[in-house]
mmCIF file of C-alpha atoms in Angstrom:
data_model
loop_
_atom_site.group_PDB
_atom_site.id
_atom_site.type_symbol
_atom_site.label_atom_id
_atom_site.label_comp_id
_atom_site.label_asym_id
_atom_site.label_seq_id
_atom_site.Cartn_x
_atom_site.Cartn_y
_atom_site.Cartn_z
ATOM 1 C CA MET A 1 22.516 -79.286 -250.289
ATOM 2 C CA GLU A 2 20.488 -82.400 -250.931
ATOM 3 C CA ALA A 3 20.849 -83.243 -247.255
ATOM 4 C CA PHE A 4 18.811 -80.197 -246.299
ATOM 5 C CA ILE A 5 15.905 -81.005 -248.735
ATOM 6 C CA THR A 6 14.247 -83.829 -246.998
ATOM 7 C CA PRO A 7 10.871 -85.359 -247.815
ATOM 8 C CA GLY A 8 9.455 -83.922 -244.632
ATOM 9 C CA LEU A 9 10.444 -80.408 -245.638
ATOM 10 C CA VAL A 10 8.853 -80.825 -249.053
ATOM 11 C CA ILE A 11 5.663 -82.088 -247.516
ATOM 12 C CA SER A 12 5.643 -79.167 -245.093
ATOM 13 C CA LEU A 13 6.150 -76.672 -247.886
ATOM 14 C CA ILE A 14 3.332 -78.285 -249.847
ATOM 15 C CA ILE A 15 1.037 -78.098 -246.842
ATOM 16 C CA VAL A 16 1.902 -74.447 -246.265
ATOM 17 C CA ALA A 17 1.290 -73.609 -249.924
ATOM 18 C CA VAL A 18 -2.043 -75.418 -249.894
ATOM 19 C CA GLY A 19 -2.987 -73.591 -246.692
ATOM 20 C CA ILE A 20 -2.114 -70.217 -248.199
ATOM 21 C CA PHE A 21 -4.107 -71.103 -251.315
ATOM 22 C CA ILE A 22 -7.082 -72.230 -249.250
ATOM 23 C CA ILE A 23 -6.961 -69.073 -247.162
ATOM 24 C CA ALA A 24 -6.687 -66.922 -250.276
ATOM 25 C CA LYS A 25 -9.627 -68.683 -251.891
ATOM 26 C CA GLY A 26 -11.682 -68.686 -248.718
ATOM 27 C CA LEU A 27 -11.159 -65.032 -247.828
ATOM 28 C CA VAL A 28 -13.839 -62.892 -249.501
ATOM 29 C CA ILE A 29 -14.101 -59.123 -249.131
ATOM 30 C CA ILE A 30 -17.561 -57.724 -249.906
ATOM 31 C CA ARG A 31 -17.842 -54.020 -250.666
ATOM 32 C CA GLN A 32 -20.499 -51.709 -249.285
ATOM 33 C CA SER A 33 -23.988 -52.070 -250.867
ATOM 34 C CA GLU A 34 -23.051 -55.507 -252.257
ATOM 35 C CA VAL A 35 -23.987 -59.009 -251.140
ATOM 36 C CA MET A 36 -23.095 -62.541 -252.219
ATOM 37 C CA VAL A 37 -25.314 -65.622 -252.178
ATOM 38 C CA ILE A 38 -23.297 -68.672 -251.011
ATOM 39 C CA GLU A 39 -24.186 -72.291 -251.829
ATOM 40 C CA ARG A 40 -22.731 -75.297 -250.009
ATOM 41 C CA LEU A 41 -22.637 -78.381 -252.154
ATOM 42 C CA GLY A 42 -25.302 -76.919 -254.453
ATOM 43 C CA SER A 43 -27.745 -75.787 -251.749
ATOM 44 C CA PHE A 44 -28.322 -72.331 -250.388
ATOM 45 C CA ASN A 45 -26.291 -71.727 -247.255
ATOM 46 C CA ARG A 46 -26.118 -68.008 -246.441
ATOM 47 C CA VAL A 47 -25.834 -64.442 -247.760
ATOM 48 C CA LEU A 48 -22.534 -62.663 -247.238
ATOM 49 C CA GLU A 49 -22.850 -59.019 -246.275
ATOM 50 C CA SER A 50 -20.295 -56.232 -246.694
ATOM 51 C CA GLY A 51 -16.936 -56.715 -244.949
ATOM 52 C CA ILE A 52 -14.483 -59.638 -244.581
ATOM 53 C CA ASN A 53 -16.028 -63.101 -244.966
ATOM 54 C CA ILE A 54 -14.580 -66.614 -245.064
ATOM 55 C CA ILE A 55 -15.907 -69.475 -247.177
ATOM 56 C CA ILE A 56 -14.768 -73.051 -247.598
ATOM 57 C CA PRO A 57 -13.139 -73.459 -251.014
ATOM 58 C CA PHE A 58 -14.442 -76.198 -253.301
ATOM 59 C CA ILE A 59 -17.329 -76.830 -250.922
ATOM 60 C CA GLU A 60 -18.913 -73.390 -250.815
ATOM 61 C CA LYS A 61 -19.148 -71.122 -253.807
ATOM 62 C CA PRO A 62 -21.141 -68.011 -254.792
ATOM 63 C CA ARG A 63 -24.287 -68.313 -256.913
ATOM 64 C CA PRO A 64 -24.195 -65.856 -259.846
ATOM 65 C CA ILE A 65 -27.181 -63.813 -260.984
ATOM 66 C CA SER A 66 -27.892 -63.012 -264.647
ATOM 67 C CA MET A 67 -28.270 -59.339 -265.511
ATOM 68 C CA ILE A 68 -29.255 -57.727 -268.813
ATOM 69 C CA ARG A 69 -28.234 -54.169 -269.597
ATOM 70 C CA TYR A 70 -28.792 -52.174 -272.746
ATOM 71 C CA MET A 71 -26.093 -50.211 -274.488
ATOM 72 C CA ARG A 72 -27.310 -47.431 -276.755
ATOM 73 C CA MET A 73 -25.483 -47.114 -280.052
ATOM 74 C CA GLY A 74 -26.976 -44.283 -282.057
ATOM 75 C CA GLU A 75 -30.703 -44.891 -282.279
ATOM 76 C CA GLU A 76 -30.520 -48.589 -281.437
ATOM 77 C CA TYR A 77 -30.260 -50.468 -278.127
ATOM 78 C CA HIS A 78 -28.132 -53.613 -277.858
ATOM 79 C CA PRO A 79 -28.631 -56.001 -274.904
ATOM 80 C CA VAL A 80 -25.578 -57.166 -272.953
ATOM 81 C CA THR A 81 -25.975 -60.194 -270.649
ATOM 82 C CA SER A 82 -23.570 -60.901 -267.782
ATOM 83 C CA ASP A 83 -23.397 -63.317 -264.841
ATOM 84 C CA GLU A 84 -22.439 -61.515 -261.641
ATOM 85 C CA VAL A 85 -21.605 -63.136 -258.316
ATOM 86 C CA ARG A 86 -21.702 -59.844 -256.465
ATOM 87 C CA ILE A 87 -25.281 -58.578 -256.275
ATOM 88 C CA ASP A 88 -25.638 -54.822 -256.195
ATOM 89 C CA ARG A 89 -28.368 -53.685 -253.798
ATOM 90 C CA ARG A 90 -28.349 -50.074 -254.938
ATOM 91 C CA GLU A 91 -31.122 -48.572 -257.019
ATOM 92 C CA THR A 92 -30.625 -49.498 -260.658
ATOM 93 C CA VAL A 93 -32.096 -47.964 -263.800
ATOM 94 C CA MET A 94 -33.191 -50.033 -266.776
ATOM 95 C CA ASP A 95 -33.604 -47.985 -269.942
ATOM 96 C CA PHE A 96 -35.350 -50.400 -272.310
ATOM 97 C CA PRO A 97 -35.986 -49.666 -276.011
ATOM 98 C CA GLY A 98 -39.173 -48.089 -277.320
ATOM 99 C CA GLN A 99 -42.200 -50.338 -277.556
ATOM 100 C CA PRO A 100 -45.104 -50.045 -280.050
ATOM 101 C CA VAL A 101 -48.388 -49.545 -278.186
ATOM 102 C CA VAL A 102 -51.920 -49.154 -279.589
ATOM 103 C CA THR A 103 -54.243 -46.688 -277.810
ATOM 104 C CA THR A 104 -58.021 -46.987 -277.548
ATOM 105 C CA ASP A 105 -58.496 -44.667 -280.546
ATOM 106 C CA ASN A 106 -56.393 -47.054 -282.700
ATOM 107 C CA VAL A 107 -53.241 -44.943 -282.858
ATOM 108 C CA THR A 108 -49.935 -46.817 -282.759
ATOM 109 C CA VAL A 109 -47.285 -44.961 -280.766
ATOM 110 C CA LYS A 110 -43.771 -45.913 -279.770
ATOM 111 C CA ILE A 111 -42.987 -45.376 -276.099
ATOM 112 C CA ASN A 112 -39.521 -45.370 -274.583
ATOM 113 C CA GLY A 113 -39.502 -45.874 -270.823
ATOM 114 C CA ALA A 114 -37.114 -46.151 -267.905
ATOM 115 C CA LEU A 115 -37.516 -48.434 -264.906
ATOM 116 C CA TYR A 116 -35.898 -47.853 -261.499
ATOM 117 C CA TYR A 117 -35.683 -50.898 -259.227
ATOM 118 C CA GLN A 118 -33.745 -52.167 -256.217
ATOM 119 C CA ILE A 119 -32.955 -55.725 -255.086
ATOM 120 C CA ILE A 120 -34.245 -56.107 -251.537
ATOM 121 C CA ASP A 121 -34.012 -59.889 -251.065
ATOM 122 C CA PRO A 122 -30.987 -61.334 -252.923
ATOM 123 C CA ARG A 123 -31.968 -64.944 -252.186
ATOM 124 C CA ARG A 124 -35.363 -64.600 -253.843
ATOM 125 C CA ALA A 125 -33.866 -62.637 -256.739
ATOM 126 C CA VAL A 126 -31.550 -65.617 -257.428
ATOM 127 C CA TYR A 127 -33.830 -68.577 -256.749
ATOM 128 C CA GLU A 128 -37.374 -67.371 -257.471
ATOM 129 C CA VAL A 129 -36.762 -66.336 -261.085
ATOM 130 C CA ALA A 130 -34.333 -67.568 -263.735
ATOM 131 C CA ASN A 131 -33.326 -64.151 -265.036
ATOM 132 C CA MET A 132 -34.453 -61.352 -262.742
ATOM 133 C CA SER A 133 -33.601 -58.380 -264.957
ATOM 134 C CA GLN A 134 -35.197 -59.910 -268.038
ATOM 135 C CA ALA A 135 -38.327 -60.773 -266.072
ATOM 136 C CA VAL A 136 -38.615 -57.209 -264.793
ATOM 137 C CA GLU A 137 -38.124 -55.858 -268.322
ATOM 138 C CA VAL A 138 -40.799 -58.083 -269.868
ATOM 139 C CA LEU A 139 -43.175 -57.285 -267.027
ATOM 140 C CA ALA A 140 -42.630 -53.544 -267.564
ATOM 141 C CA LYS A 141 -43.308 -53.824 -271.310
ATOM 142 C CA THR A 142 -46.496 -55.847 -270.942
ATOM 143 C CA THR A 143 -47.792 -53.594 -268.173
ATOM 144 C CA LEU A 144 -47.018 -50.542 -270.295
ATOM 145 C CA ARG A 145 -49.067 -51.952 -273.189
ATOM 146 C CA SER A 146 -51.918 -52.811 -270.842
ATOM 147 C CA VAL A 147 -52.087 -49.367 -269.219
ATOM 148 C CA VAL A 148 -51.614 -47.295 -272.367
ATOM 149 C CA GLY A 149 -54.045 -49.484 -274.300
ATOM 150 C CA LYS A 150 -56.834 -48.242 -272.031
ATOM 151 C CA MET A 151 -56.202 -44.570 -272.803
ATOM 152 C CA GLU A 152 -56.732 -42.231 -275.735
ATOM 153 C CA LEU A 153 -53.831 -40.443 -277.376
ATOM 154 C CA ASP A 154 -54.704 -36.984 -276.025
ATOM 155 C CA LYS A 155 -55.143 -38.391 -272.529
ATOM 156 C CA LEU A 156 -51.763 -40.127 -272.785
ATOM 157 C CA PHE A 157 -49.934 -36.829 -273.336
ATOM 158 C CA GLU A 158 -51.864 -35.113 -270.548
ATOM 159 C CA SER A 159 -51.473 -37.867 -267.925
ATOM 160 C CA ARG A 160 -47.914 -39.143 -267.976
ATOM 161 C CA SER A 161 -47.727 -39.123 -264.200
ATOM 162 C CA GLU A 162 -50.918 -41.183 -264.005
ATOM 163 C CA VAL A 163 -49.461 -43.685 -266.489
ATOM 164 C CA ASN A 164 -46.275 -43.971 -264.425
ATOM 165 C CA SER A 165 -48.230 -44.535 -261.217
ATOM 166 C CA ALA A 166 -50.501 -47.142 -262.841
ATOM 167 C CA ILE A 167 -47.561 -49.115 -264.260
ATOM 168 C CA GLN A 168 -45.754 -49.074 -260.938
ATOM 169 C CA ALA A 169 -48.867 -50.185 -259.034
ATOM 170 C CA GLU A 170 -49.485 -53.152 -261.353
ATOM 171 C CA MET A 171 -45.846 -54.290 -261.296
ATOM 172 C CA GLU A 172 -45.245 -54.096 -257.551
ATOM 173 C CA GLU A 173 -47.030 -57.315 -256.613
ATOM 174 C CA ALA A 174 -45.258 -59.456 -259.213
ATOM 175 C CA ALA A 175 -41.861 -57.855 -258.603
ATOM 176 C CA SER A 176 -42.108 -58.320 -254.840
ATOM 177 C CA LYS A 177 -42.162 -62.105 -255.346
ATOM 178 C CA TRP A 178 -38.709 -61.822 -256.910
ATOM 179 C CA GLY A 179 -37.284 -59.770 -254.037
ATOM 180 C CA VAL A 180 -37.304 -56.606 -256.155
ATOM 181 C CA LYS A 181 -38.733 -53.232 -255.186
ATOM 182 C CA LEU A 182 -39.857 -50.869 -257.941
ATOM 183 C CA THR A 183 -39.091 -47.303 -256.957
ATOM 184 C CA ARG A 184 -40.546 -45.509 -259.997
ATOM 185 C CA VAL A 185 -41.372 -45.850 -263.680
ATOM 186 C CA GLU A 186 -40.883 -43.033 -266.183
ATOM 187 C CA VAL A 187 -42.342 -42.673 -269.690
ATOM 188 C CA GLN A 188 -39.605 -40.783 -271.528
ATOM 189 C CA ASP A 189 -40.440 -40.381 -275.212
ATOM 190 C CA ILE A 190 -43.656 -40.892 -277.172
ATOM 191 C CA SER A 191 -43.219 -41.150 -280.946
ATOM 192 C CA MET A 192 -46.151 -41.032 -283.363
ATOM 193 C CA PRO A 193 -46.596 -41.564 -287.120
ATOM 194 C CA GLU A 194 -46.112 -38.485 -289.282
ATOM 195 C CA GLU A 195 -49.745 -38.356 -290.402
ATOM 196 C CA VAL A 196 -50.909 -38.377 -286.783
ATOM 197 C CA GLU A 197 -48.496 -35.566 -285.906
ATOM 198 C CA GLU A 198 -49.759 -33.523 -288.874
ATOM 199 C CA ALA A 199 -53.381 -34.101 -287.850
ATOM 200 C CA MET A 200 -52.615 -33.037 -284.284
ATOM 201 C CA ARG A 201 -50.802 -29.964 -285.611
ATOM 202 C CA LEU A 202 -53.856 -28.968 -287.674
ATOM 203 C CA GLN A 203 -56.143 -29.650 -284.737
ATOM 204 C CA MET A 204 -54.008 -27.466 -282.494
ATOM 205 C CA ALA A 205 -54.053 -24.620 -285.054
ATOM 206 C CA ALA A 206 -57.839 -24.895 -285.394
ATOM 207 C CA GLU A 207 -58.266 -24.900 -281.634
ATOM 208 C CA ARG A 208 -56.122 -21.783 -281.257
ATOM 209 C CA LYS A 209 -58.092 -20.046 -284.012
ATOM 210 C CA ARG A 210 -61.348 -20.991 -282.285
ATOM 211 C CA ARG A 211 -60.087 -19.622 -278.984
ATOM 212 C CA ALA A 212 -59.023 -16.393 -280.666
ATOM 213 C CA THR A 213 -62.464 -16.037 -282.288
ATOM 214 C CA VAL A 214 -64.217 -16.712 -279.001
ATOM 215 C CA THR A 215 -61.990 -14.239 -277.193
ATOM 216 C CA GLU A 216 -62.627 -11.571 -279.830
ATOM 217 C CA ALA A 217 -66.389 -12.168 -279.685
ATOM 218 C CA GLU A 218 -66.364 -11.963 -275.898
ATOM 219 C CA GLY A 219 -64.407 -8.705 -276.118
ATOM 220 C CA GLU A 220 -66.912 -7.205 -278.578
ATOM 221 C CA LYS A 221 -69.763 -8.373 -276.376
ATOM 222 C CA ALA A 222 -68.202 -6.794 -273.300
ATOM 223 C CA ALA A 223 -67.580 -3.552 -275.239
ATOM 224 C CA ALA A 224 -71.200 -3.441 -276.460
ATOM 225 C CA ILE A 225 -72.496 -4.070 -272.956
ATOM 226 C CA ALA A 226 -70.250 -1.364 -271.537
ATOM 227 C CA MET A 227 -71.365 1.110 -274.237
ATOM 228 C CA ALA A 228 -75.042 0.310 -273.617
ATOM 229 C CA GLN A 229 -74.571 0.722 -269.900
ATOM 230 C CA GLY A 230 -72.813 4.036 -270.488
ATOM 231 C CA GLN A 231 -75.617 5.284 -272.743
ATOM 232 C CA ARG A 232 -78.206 4.146 -270.212
ATOM 233 C CA GLU A 233 -76.430 5.887 -267.347
ATOM 234 C CA SER A 234 -75.999 9.004 -269.505
ATOM 235 C CA ALA A 235 -79.722 9.029 -270.373
ATOM 236 C CA ILE A 236 -80.626 8.580 -266.721
ATOM 237 C CA LEU A 237 -78.335 11.421 -265.700
ATOM 238 C CA ASN A 238 -79.712 13.680 -268.459
ATOM 239 C CA ALA A 239 -83.275 12.874 -267.415
ATOM 240 C CA GLN A 240 -82.438 13.576 -263.799
ATOM 241 C CA GLY A 241 -80.833 16.861 -264.832
ATOM 242 C CA ASP A 242 -83.871 17.863 -266.903
ATOM 243 C CA LYS A 243 -86.117 16.931 -264.016
ATOM 244 C CA GLU A 244 -84.134 18.959 -261.510
ATOM 245 C CA SER A 245 -83.917 21.885 -263.972
ATOM 246 C CA ALA A 246 -87.672 21.822 -264.542
ATOM 247 C CA ILE A 247 -88.278 21.673 -260.809
ATOM 248 C CA LEU A 248 -85.958 24.612 -260.239
ATOM 249 C CA ARG A 249 -87.630 26.647 -263.022
ATOM 250 C CA ALA A 250 -91.047 25.840 -261.621
ATOM 251 C CA GLN A 251 -89.897 26.815 -258.164
ATOM 252 C CA GLY A 252 -88.488 30.075 -259.572
ATOM 253 C CA GLU A 253 -91.703 30.890 -261.396
ATOM 254 C CA GLN A 254 -93.675 30.010 -258.293
ATOM 255 C CA GLU A 255 -91.494 32.328 -256.255
ATOM 256 C CA SER A 256 -91.863 35.165 -258.811
ATOM 257 C CA ILE A 257 -95.642 34.759 -258.887
ATOM 258 C CA ARG A 258 -95.738 34.780 -255.108
ATOM 259 C CA LEU A 259 -93.682 37.968 -254.977
ATOM 260 C CA VAL A 260 -95.897 39.701 -257.552
ATOM 261 C CA LEU A 261 -99.066 38.619 -255.751
ATOM 262 C CA ASN A 262 -97.655 39.841 -252.478
ATOM 263 C CA ALA A 263 -96.987 43.196 -254.139
ATOM 264 C CA ILE A 264 -100.454 43.696 -255.752
ATOM 265 C CA GLY A 265 -102.715 41.504 -253.616
ATOM 266 C CA GLU A 266 -103.988 37.936 -253.910
ATOM 267 C CA ASN A 267 -107.553 38.349 -255.246
ATOM 268 C CA GLU A 268 -108.827 36.506 -258.292
ATOM 269 C CA ASP A 269 -108.494 39.451 -260.702
ATOM 270 C CA ASN A 270 -104.909 40.011 -259.704
ATOM 271 C CA LYS A 271 -104.122 36.330 -260.165
ATOM 272 C CA ARG A 272 -105.526 36.416 -263.699
ATOM 273 C CA THR A 273 -103.571 39.573 -264.374
ATOM 274 C CA VAL A 274 -100.337 37.953 -263.182
ATOM 275 C CA VAL A 275 -100.954 34.901 -265.400
ATOM 276 C CA GLY A 276 -101.554 37.209 -268.347
ATOM 277 C CA TYR A 277 -98.405 39.095 -267.545
ATOM 278 C CA LEU A 278 -96.351 35.901 -267.527
ATOM 279 C CA LEU A 279 -97.889 34.789 -270.807
ATOM 280 C CA GLY A 280 -97.057 38.174 -272.280
ATOM 281 C CA GLN A 281 -93.454 37.797 -271.282
ATOM 282 C CA SER A 282 -93.363 34.414 -272.986
ATOM 283 C CA TYR A 283 -94.847 35.912 -276.155
ATOM 284 C CA ILE A 284 -92.365 38.751 -276.151
ATOM 285 C CA LYS A 285 -89.433 36.356 -275.785
ATOM 286 C CA ALA A 286 -90.733 34.160 -278.597
ATOM 287 C CA LEU A 287 -91.505 36.872 -281.200
ATOM 288 C CA PRO A 288 -87.924 37.644 -282.316
ATOM 289 C CA THR A 289 -87.179 33.982 -282.741
ATOM 290 C CA MET A 290 -90.330 33.399 -284.730
ATOM 291 C CA ALA A 291 -89.421 36.254 -287.037
ATOM 292 C CA GLN A 292 -85.937 34.878 -287.659
ATOM 293 C CA GLU A 293 -86.793 31.235 -288.281
ATOM 294 C CA GLY A 294 -89.945 31.558 -290.439
ATOM 295 C CA GLU A 295 -91.160 33.571 -293.446
ATOM 296 C CA ARG A 296 -94.396 34.602 -291.749
ATOM 297 C CA VAL A 297 -95.099 35.784 -288.243
ATOM 298 C CA PHE A 298 -98.408 35.030 -286.543
ATOM 299 C CA VAL A 299 -99.212 37.728 -284.023
ATOM 300 C CA PRO A 300 -101.505 36.442 -281.266
ATOM 301 C CA TYR A 301 -105.017 37.885 -281.278
ATOM 302 C CA GLU A 302 -104.780 38.562 -277.588
ATOM 303 C CA SER A 303 -101.847 40.968 -277.995
ATOM 304 C CA SER A 304 -103.902 44.114 -277.377
ATOM 305 C CA ALA A 305 -105.543 42.605 -274.320
ATOM 306 C CA LEU A 306 -102.165 41.422 -273.201
ATOM 307 C CA LEU A 307 -100.733 44.922 -273.481
ATOM 308 C CA GLY A 308 -103.622 46.271 -271.466
ATOM 309 C CA SER A 309 -103.206 43.698 -268.748
ATOM 310 C CA MET A 310 -99.538 44.588 -268.428
ATOM 311 C CA GLY A 311 -100.192 48.271 -267.830
ATOM 312 C CA MET A 312 -100.596 47.835 -264.144
ATOM 313 C CA PHE A 313 -96.990 46.612 -263.940
ATOM 314 C CA ARG A 314 -95.596 49.924 -265.205
ATOM 315 C CA GLU A 315 -94.506 50.953 -261.763
ATOM 316 C CA LEU A 316 -93.118 47.505 -260.937
ATOM 317 C CA ALA A 317 -91.357 46.635 -264.163
ATOM 318 C CA GLY A 318 -91.029 49.876 -266.079
ATOM 319 C CA SER A 319 -93.152 50.089 -269.282
ATOM 320 C CA PRO A 320 -94.127 46.590 -270.458
ATOM 321 C CA GLU A 321 -96.333 48.068 -273.245
ATOM 322 C CA ASP A 322 -93.295 49.621 -274.826
ATOM 323 C CA VAL A 323 -91.514 46.302 -274.541
ATOM 324 C CA VAL A 324 -94.416 44.480 -276.163
ATOM 325 C CA ARG A 325 -94.766 47.107 -278.886
ATOM 326 C CA GLU A 326 -91.061 46.969 -279.537
ATOM 327 C CA GLY A 327 -91.285 43.169 -279.746
ATOM 328 C CA LEU A 328 -94.260 43.358 -282.137
ATOM 329 C CA ARG A 329 -92.559 46.004 -284.229
ATOM 330 C CA SER A 330 -89.347 43.995 -284.491
ATOM 331 C CA GLY A 331 -91.362 40.907 -285.370
ATOM 332 C CA MET A 332 -93.333 42.731 -288.108
ATOM 333 C CA VAL A 333 -90.208 44.325 -289.525
ATOM 334 C CA ALA A 334 -88.525 40.936 -289.626
ATOM 335 C CA SER A 335 -91.593 39.494 -291.351
ATOM 336 C CA ALA A 336 -91.625 42.249 -293.956
ATOM 337 C CA GLY A 337 -87.931 41.732 -294.575
ATOM 338 C CA THR A 338 -88.390 38.057 -295.187
ATOM 339 C CA ASN A 339 -91.327 38.672 -297.521
#
């Protein structure tokens, strides 16, 4: 048995084992969306992309990158630091703890934000900054204080998108030097002191009450204007109706006078007679009413002359004297009854 184990065989086995070990150490498989920065004797050599790659053991080795991630335990965030040789080029979210920020109206608020970034140039992310994730975090916090410090509290709640855009714009130039691309920044939660929340609650209630009062006043104003317009239009329509009624009555009287004049002739005496006749009719219509509404009845002095002037209409309108006498008699009887 010892004859088969020769020094040459041992040396060969050792060489084969060392070769297998070197191949195993030199064969590197990089997954999709990952890269590896390789140094040769302490200097940058190349970046390994996804797939099967071969490196020289003991001469070439990967350069790790320091990453900080926060783990949330209840209401507190605890940082966890790790050195990673495989650099993830996917978009990564950094949810850093809330930061106290003072607004322009001297209100201290606590803002919790989230930062989305992506490593574009792995070489610069490793060599241009000592701790890339920590640098991005500190830059986000300082930029957040700078942007929010220029705004009032009410404006901060109304313009979250503007705050996000401003933070991203100010961070892009500095982050690009580290081979990092900022995709977006989000302000998640804004916490305020209790007294400030109570003051804002009272202000909101007062504002709603003011709006309700203004709305009610505007409604009453609109109702008053509508009522006035309705009364105005009603008065105009009534006036137009009275006008048209008066015109129609005048036209009717004109037509009746014309017919009477055509029947008896259009000389001056006949015209005076017709006018007297019309006045007599008005007196006759008014006498019963005068007797009912008052205690005394005033009989016109011209009643006898009026009765005489109406005699000529006996053939046209029956016996107007009897009508007048009947009207006078009813008026006098009514007067005596009231006395």
